[in-house]
Coordinates of N, CA, C and O in Angstrom, one line a residue:
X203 N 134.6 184.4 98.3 CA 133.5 185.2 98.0 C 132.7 184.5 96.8 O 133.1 183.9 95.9
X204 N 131.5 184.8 97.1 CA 130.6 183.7 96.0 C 130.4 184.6 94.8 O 130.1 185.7 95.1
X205 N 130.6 184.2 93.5 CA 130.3 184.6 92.3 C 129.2 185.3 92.2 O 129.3 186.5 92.2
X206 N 128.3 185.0 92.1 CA 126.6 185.8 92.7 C 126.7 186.5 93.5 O 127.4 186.1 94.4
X207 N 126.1 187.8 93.6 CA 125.8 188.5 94.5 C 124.4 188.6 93.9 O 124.0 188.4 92.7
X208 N 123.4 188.9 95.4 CA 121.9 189.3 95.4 C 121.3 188.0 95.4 O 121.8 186.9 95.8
X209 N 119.9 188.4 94.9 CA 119.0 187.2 95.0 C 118.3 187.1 93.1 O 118.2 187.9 92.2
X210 N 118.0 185.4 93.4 CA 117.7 185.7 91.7 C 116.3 184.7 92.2 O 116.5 183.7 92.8
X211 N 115.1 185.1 91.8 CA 113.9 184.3 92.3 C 114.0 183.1 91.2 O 114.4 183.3 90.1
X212 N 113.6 182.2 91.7 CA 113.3 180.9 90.7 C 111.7 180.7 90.5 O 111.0 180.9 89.6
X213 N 111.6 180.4 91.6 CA 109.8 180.0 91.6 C 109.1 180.7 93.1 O 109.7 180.7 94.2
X214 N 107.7 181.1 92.8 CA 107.2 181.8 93.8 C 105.8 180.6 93.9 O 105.4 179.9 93.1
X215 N 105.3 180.8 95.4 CA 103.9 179.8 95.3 C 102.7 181.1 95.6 O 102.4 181.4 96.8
X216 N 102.3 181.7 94.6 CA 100.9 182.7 94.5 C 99.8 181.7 95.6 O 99.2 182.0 96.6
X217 N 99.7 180.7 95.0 CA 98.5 180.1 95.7 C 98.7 179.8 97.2 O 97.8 179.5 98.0
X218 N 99.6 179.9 97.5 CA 100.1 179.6 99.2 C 99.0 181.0 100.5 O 98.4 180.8 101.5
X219 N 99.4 182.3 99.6 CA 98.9 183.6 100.2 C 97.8 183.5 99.7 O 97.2 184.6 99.9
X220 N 97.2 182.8 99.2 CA 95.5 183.0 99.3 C 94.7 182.1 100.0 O 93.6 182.4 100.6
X221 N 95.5 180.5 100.1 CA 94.9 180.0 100.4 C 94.9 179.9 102.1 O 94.0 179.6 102.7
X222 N 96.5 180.3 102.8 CA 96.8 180.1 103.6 C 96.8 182.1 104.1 O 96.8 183.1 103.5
X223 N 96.8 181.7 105.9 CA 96.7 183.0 106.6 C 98.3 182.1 107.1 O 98.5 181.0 107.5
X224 N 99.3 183.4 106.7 CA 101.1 183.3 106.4 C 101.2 184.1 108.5 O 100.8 185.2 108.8
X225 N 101.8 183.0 109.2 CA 102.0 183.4 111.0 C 103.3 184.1 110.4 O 103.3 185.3 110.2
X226 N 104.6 183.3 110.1 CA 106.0 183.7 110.3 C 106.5 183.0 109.0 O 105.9 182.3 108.2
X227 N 107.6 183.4 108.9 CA 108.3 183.1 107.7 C 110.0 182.6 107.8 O 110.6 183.5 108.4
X228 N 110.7 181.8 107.5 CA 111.7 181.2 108.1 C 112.6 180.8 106.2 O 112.2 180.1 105.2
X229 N 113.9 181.7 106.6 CA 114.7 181.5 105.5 C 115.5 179.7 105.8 O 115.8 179.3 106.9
X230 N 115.7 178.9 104.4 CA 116.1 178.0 105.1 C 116.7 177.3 103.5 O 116.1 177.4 102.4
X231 N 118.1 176.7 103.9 CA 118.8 175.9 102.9 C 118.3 175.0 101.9 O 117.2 175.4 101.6
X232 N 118.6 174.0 101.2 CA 118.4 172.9 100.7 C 119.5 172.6 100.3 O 120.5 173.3 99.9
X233 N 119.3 170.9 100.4 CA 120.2 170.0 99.9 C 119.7 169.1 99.0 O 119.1 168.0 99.1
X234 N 120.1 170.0 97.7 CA 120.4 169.4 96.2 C 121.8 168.6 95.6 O 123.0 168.7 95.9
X235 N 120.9 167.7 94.6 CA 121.7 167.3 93.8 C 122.2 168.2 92.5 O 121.5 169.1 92.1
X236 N 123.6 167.9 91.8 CA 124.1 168.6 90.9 C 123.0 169.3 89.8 O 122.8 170.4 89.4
X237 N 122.3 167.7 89.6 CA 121.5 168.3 88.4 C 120.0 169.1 88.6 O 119.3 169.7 87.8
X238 N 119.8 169.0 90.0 CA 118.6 170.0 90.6 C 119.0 171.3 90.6 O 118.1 172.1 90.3
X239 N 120.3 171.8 90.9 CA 121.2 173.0 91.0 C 120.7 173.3 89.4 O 119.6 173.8 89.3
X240 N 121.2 173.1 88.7 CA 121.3 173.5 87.0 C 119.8 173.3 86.6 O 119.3 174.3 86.0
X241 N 119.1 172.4 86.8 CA 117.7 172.7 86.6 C 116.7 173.9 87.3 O 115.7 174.3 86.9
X242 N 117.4 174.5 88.5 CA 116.7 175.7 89.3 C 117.3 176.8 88.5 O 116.7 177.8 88.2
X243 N 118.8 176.6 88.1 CA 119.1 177.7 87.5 C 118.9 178.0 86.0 O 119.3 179.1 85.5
X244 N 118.3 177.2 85.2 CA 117.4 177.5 84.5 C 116.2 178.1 84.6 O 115.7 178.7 83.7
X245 N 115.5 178.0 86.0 CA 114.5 178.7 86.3 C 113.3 177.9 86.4 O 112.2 178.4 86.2
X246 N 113.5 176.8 86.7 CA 112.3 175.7 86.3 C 112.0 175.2 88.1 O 112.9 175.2 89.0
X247 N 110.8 174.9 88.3 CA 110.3 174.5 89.4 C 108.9 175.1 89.8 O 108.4 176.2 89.6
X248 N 108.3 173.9 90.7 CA 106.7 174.4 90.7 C 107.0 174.0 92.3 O 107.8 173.2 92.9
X249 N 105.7 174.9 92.7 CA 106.4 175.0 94.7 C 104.3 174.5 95.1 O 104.0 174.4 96.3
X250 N 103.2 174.2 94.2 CA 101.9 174.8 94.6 C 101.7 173.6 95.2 O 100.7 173.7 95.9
X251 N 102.3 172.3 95.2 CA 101.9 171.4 95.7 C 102.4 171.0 96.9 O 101.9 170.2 97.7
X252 N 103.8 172.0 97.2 CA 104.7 171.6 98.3 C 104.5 171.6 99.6 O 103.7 172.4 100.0
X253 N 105.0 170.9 100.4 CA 104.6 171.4 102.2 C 106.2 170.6 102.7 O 106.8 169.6 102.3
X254 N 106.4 171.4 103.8 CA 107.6 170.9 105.0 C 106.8 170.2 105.6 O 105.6 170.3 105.6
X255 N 107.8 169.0 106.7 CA 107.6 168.5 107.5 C 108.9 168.6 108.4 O 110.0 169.0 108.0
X256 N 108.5 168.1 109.8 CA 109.7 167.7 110.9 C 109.5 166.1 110.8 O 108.5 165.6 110.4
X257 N 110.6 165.6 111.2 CA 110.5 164.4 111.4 C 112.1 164.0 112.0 O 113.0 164.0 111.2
X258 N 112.5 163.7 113.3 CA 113.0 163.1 114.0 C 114.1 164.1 114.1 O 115.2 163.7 114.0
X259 N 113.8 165.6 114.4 CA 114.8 166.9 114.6 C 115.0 167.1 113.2 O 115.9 167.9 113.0
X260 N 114.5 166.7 112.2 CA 114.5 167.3 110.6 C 114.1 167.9 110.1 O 112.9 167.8 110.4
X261 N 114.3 168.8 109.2 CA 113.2 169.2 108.7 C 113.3 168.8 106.8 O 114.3 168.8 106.1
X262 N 112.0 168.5 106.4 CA 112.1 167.8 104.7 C 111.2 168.8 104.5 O 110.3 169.3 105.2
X263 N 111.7 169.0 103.0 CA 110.9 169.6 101.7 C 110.2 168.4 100.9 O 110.8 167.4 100.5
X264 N 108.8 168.6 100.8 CA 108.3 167.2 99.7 C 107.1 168.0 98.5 O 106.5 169.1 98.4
X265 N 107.2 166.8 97.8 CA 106.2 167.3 96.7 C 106.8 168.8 96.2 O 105.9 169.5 95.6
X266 N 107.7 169.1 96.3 CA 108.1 170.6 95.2 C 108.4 169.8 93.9 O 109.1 168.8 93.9
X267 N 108.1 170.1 93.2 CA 108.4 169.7 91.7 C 109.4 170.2 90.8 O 109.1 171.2 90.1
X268 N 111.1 169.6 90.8 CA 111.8 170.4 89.9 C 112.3 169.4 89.0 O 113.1 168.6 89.3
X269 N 111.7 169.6 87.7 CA 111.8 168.9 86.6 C 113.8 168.5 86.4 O 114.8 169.1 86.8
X270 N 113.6 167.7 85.9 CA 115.1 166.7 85.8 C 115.5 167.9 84.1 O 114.8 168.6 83.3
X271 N 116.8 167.6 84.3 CA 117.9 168.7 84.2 C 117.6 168.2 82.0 O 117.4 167.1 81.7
X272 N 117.7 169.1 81.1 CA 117.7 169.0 79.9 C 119.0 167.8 79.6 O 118.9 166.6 79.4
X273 N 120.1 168.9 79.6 CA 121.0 168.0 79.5 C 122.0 166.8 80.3 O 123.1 166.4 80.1
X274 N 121.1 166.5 81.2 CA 121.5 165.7 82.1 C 120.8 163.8 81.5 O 119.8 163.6 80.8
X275 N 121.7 163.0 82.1 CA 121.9 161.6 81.4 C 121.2 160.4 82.6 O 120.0 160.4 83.0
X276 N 121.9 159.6 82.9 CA 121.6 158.8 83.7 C 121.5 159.2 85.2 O 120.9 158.7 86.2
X277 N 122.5 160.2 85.0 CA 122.6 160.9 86.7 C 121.3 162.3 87.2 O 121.2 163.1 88.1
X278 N 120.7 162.0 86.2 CA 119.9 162.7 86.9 C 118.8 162.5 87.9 O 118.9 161.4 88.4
X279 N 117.7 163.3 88.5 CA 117.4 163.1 89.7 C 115.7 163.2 89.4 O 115.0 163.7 88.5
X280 N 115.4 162.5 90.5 CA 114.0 161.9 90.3 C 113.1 163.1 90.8 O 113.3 163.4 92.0
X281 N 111.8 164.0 90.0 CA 111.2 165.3 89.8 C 110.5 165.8 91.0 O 110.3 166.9 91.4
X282 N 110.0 164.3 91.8 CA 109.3 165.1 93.1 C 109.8 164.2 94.3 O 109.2 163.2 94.6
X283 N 111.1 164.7 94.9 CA 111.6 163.9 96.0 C 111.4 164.5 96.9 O 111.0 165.7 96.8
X284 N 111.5 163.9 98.4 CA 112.1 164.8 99.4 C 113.6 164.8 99.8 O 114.5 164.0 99.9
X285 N 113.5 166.4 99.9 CA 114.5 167.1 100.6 C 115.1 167.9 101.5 O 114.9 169.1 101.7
X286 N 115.9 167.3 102.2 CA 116.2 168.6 103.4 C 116.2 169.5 103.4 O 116.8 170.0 102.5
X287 N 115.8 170.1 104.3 CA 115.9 171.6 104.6 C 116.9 171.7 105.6 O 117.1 171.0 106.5
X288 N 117.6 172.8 105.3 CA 119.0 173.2 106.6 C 118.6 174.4 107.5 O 118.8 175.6 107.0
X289 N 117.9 174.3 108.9 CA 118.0 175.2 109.5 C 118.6 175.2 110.7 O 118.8 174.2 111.2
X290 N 118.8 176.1 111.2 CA 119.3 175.6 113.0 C 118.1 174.8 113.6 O 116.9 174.7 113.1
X291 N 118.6 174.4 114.6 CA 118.1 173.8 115.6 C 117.4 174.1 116.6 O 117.0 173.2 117.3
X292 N 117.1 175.2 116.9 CA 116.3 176.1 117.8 C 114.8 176.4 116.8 O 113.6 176.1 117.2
X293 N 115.1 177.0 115.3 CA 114.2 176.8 114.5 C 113.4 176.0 114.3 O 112.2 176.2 114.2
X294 N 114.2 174.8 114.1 CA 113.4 173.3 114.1 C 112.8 173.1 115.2 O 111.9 172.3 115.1
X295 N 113.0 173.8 116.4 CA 112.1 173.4 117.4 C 111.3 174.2 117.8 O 110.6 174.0 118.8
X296 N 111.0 175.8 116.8 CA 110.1 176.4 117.0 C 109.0 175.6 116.3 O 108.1 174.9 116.9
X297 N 109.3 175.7 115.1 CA 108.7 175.0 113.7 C 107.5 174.1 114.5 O 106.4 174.3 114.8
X298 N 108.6 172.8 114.8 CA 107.6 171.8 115.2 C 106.9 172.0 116.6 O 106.2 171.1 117.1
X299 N 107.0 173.1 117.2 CA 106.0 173.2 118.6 C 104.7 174.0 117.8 O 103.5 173.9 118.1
X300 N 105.1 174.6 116.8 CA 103.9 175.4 116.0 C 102.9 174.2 115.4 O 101.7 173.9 115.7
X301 N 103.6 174.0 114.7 CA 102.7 172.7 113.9 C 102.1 171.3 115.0 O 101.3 170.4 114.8
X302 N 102.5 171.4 115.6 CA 102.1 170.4 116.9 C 101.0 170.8 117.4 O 100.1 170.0 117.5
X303 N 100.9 172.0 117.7 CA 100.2 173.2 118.5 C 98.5 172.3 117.5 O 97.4 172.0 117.9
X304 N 98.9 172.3 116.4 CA 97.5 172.1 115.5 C 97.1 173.9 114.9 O 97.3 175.1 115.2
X305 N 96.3 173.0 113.7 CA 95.9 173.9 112.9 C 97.0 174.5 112.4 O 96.5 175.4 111.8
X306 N 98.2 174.5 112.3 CA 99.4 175.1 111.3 C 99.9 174.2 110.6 O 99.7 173.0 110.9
X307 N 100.4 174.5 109.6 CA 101.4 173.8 108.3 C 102.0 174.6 107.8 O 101.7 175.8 107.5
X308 N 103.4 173.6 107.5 CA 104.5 174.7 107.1 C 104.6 174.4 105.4 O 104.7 173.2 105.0
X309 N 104.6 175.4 104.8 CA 104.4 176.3 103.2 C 105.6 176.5 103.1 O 106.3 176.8 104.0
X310 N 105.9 176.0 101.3 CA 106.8 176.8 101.1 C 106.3 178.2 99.8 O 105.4 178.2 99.0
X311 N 107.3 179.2 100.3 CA 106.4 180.4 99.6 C 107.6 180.7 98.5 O 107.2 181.7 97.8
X312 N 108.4 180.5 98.2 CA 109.4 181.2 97.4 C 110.8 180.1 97.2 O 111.2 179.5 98.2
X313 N 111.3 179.9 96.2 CA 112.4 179.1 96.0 C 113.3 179.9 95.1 O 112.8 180.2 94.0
X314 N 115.0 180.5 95.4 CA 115.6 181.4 95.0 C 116.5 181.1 95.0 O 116.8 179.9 95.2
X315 N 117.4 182.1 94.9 CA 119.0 181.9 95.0 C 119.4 183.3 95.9 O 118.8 184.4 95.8
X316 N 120.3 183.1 96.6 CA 120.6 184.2 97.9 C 122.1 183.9 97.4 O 122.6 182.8 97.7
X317 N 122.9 184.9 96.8 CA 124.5 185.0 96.8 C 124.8 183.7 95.7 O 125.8 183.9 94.9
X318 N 124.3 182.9 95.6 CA 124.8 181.3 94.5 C 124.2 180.2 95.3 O 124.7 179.1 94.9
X319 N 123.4 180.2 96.1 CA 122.8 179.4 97.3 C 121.6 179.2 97.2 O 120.7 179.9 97.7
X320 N 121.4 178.3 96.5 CA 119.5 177.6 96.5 C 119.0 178.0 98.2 O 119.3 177.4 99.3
X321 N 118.2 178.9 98.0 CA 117.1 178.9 99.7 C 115.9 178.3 99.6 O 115.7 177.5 98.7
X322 N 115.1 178.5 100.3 CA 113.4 178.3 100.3 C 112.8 179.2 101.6 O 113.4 179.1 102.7
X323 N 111.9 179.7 101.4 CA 111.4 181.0 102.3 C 110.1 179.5 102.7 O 109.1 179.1 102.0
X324 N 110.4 179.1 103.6 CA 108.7 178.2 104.4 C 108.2 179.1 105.8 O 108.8 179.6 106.8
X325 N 106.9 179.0 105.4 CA 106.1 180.0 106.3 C 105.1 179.3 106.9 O 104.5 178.4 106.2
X326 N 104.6 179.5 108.5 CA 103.9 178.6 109.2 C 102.9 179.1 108.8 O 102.9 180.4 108.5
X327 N 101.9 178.3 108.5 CA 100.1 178.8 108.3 C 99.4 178.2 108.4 O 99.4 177.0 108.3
X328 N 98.2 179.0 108.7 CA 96.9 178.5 109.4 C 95.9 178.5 107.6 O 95.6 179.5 106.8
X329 N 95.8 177.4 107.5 CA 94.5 176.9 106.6 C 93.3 178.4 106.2 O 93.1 178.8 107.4
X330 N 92.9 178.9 105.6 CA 91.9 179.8 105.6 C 90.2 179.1 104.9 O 90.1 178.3 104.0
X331 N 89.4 179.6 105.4 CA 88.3 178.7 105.2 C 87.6 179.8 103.7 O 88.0 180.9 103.3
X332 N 86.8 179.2 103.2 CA 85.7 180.3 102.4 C 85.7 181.2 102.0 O 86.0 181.7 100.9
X333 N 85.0 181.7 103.6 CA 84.7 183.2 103.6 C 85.3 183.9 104.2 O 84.9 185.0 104.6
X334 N 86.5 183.3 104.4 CA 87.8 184.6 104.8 C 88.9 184.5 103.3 O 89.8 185.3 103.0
X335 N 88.5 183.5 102.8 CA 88.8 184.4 101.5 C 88.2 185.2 100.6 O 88.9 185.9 99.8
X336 N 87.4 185.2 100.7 CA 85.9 186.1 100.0 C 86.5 187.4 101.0 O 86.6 188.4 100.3
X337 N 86.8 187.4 102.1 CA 86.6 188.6 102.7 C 88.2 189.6 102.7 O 88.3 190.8 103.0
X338 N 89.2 188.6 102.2 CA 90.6 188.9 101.7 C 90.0 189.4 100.8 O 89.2 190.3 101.3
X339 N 90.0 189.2 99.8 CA 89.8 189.9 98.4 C 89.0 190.8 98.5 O 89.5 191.7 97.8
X340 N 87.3 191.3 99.4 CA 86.6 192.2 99.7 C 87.6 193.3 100.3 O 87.2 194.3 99.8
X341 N 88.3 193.4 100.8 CA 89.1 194.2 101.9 C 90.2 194.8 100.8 O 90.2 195.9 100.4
X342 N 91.0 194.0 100.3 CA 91.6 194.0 99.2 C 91.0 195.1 98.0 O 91.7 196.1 97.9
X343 N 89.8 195.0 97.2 CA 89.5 195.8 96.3 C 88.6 196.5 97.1 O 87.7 197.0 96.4
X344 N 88.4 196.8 98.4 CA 87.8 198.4 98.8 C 89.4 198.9 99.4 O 89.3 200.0 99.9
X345 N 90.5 198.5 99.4 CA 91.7 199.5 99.4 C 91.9 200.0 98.0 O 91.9 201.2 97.9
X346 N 92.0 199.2 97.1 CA 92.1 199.6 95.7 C 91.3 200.7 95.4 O 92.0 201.7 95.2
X347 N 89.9 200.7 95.4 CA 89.0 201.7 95.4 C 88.9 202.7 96.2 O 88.6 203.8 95.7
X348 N 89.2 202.6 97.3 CA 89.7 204.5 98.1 C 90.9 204.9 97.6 O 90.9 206.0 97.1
X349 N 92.2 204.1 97.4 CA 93.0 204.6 96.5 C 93.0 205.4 95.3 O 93.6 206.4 95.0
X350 N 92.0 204.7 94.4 CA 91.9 205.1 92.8 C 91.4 206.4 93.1 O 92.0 207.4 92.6
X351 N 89.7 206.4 94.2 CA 89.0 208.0 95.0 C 90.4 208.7 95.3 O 90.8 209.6 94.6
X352 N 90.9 208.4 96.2 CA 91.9 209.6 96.5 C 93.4 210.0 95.3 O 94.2 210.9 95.4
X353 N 93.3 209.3 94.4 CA 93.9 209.8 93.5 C 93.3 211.0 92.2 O 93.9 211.9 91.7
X354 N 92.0 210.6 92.0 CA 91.0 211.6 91.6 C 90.9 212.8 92.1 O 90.7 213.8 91.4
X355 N 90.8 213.0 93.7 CA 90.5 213.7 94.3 C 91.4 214.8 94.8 O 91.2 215.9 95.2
X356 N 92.8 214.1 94.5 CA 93.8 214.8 94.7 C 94.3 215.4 93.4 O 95.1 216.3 93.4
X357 N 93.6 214.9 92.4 CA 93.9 215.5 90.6 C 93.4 216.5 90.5 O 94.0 217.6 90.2
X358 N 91.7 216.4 90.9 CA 90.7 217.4 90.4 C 90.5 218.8 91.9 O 89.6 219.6 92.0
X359 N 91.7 218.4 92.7 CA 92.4 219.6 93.9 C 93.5 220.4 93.3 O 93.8 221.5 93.8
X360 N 94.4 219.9 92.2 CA 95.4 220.1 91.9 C 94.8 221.6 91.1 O 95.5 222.4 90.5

């Protein structure tokens, strides 16, 4: 039984859901070094630059950025490597028919701890242009605004 129970978030990518329209979402392992482990569990890592790839039934994490360990010496580990990702095999071959397909790339959206287990949540997505983000955010603060209305409306009913 793992010492941890639950999930403890490390790092979230905010910019991933604005920029990208999020198809599916796929929980999936990593394979770290010691001092990556102890640097996540300080809480340190940047995900805004990151993207998965397939490559030869693989799947890699690249460009996530997890700063090298405080107290760590010569054995520490270099800040933006690639890393595998552990998923089954059936996933890997959804993954890569998606992104093949065109117009998808796989995001990583969230870097955590599940039970004492570094994960990464990567999500297939489609690029969003402009004015579909102009039109996220329009859609976005007219729910806000019927909300705030029907909260009024339900006060000055009371």
């Amino acid at each position: 039984m793992p010492k941890e129970q639950g999930e403890k978030l490390v790092a979230s990518n905010k910019r991933a859901r604005h920029d990208y329209a999020i198809e599916k979402t796929y929980e999936a392992g990593l394979v770290l070094t010691g001092t990556e482990v102890k640097s996540l569990r300080q809480g340190r890592a940047n995900l805004t630059d990151g993207y998965a790839y397939i490559d030869n039934g693989q799947a890699y994490l690249d460009a996530v950025h997890i700063p090298e360990y405080s107290q760590g010496h010569w054995t520490n580990h270099a800040t933006k490597r690639t890393r595998k990702l552990l998923l089954h095999k059936e996933e890997i071959v959804k993954l890569s028919h998606a992104v093949s397909a065109g117009g998808y790339t796989l995001v990583p959206l969230r870097l955590y701890f599940s039970d004492g287990r570094a994960k990464v949540e990567i999500a297939v997505a489609k690029g969003k242009r402009e004015f579909e983000k102009r039109q996220t955010i329009r859609e976005r603060e007219d729910k806000r605004e019927a909300e705030r209305a029907m909260r009024t409306r339900n006060r000055l009913g009371e």
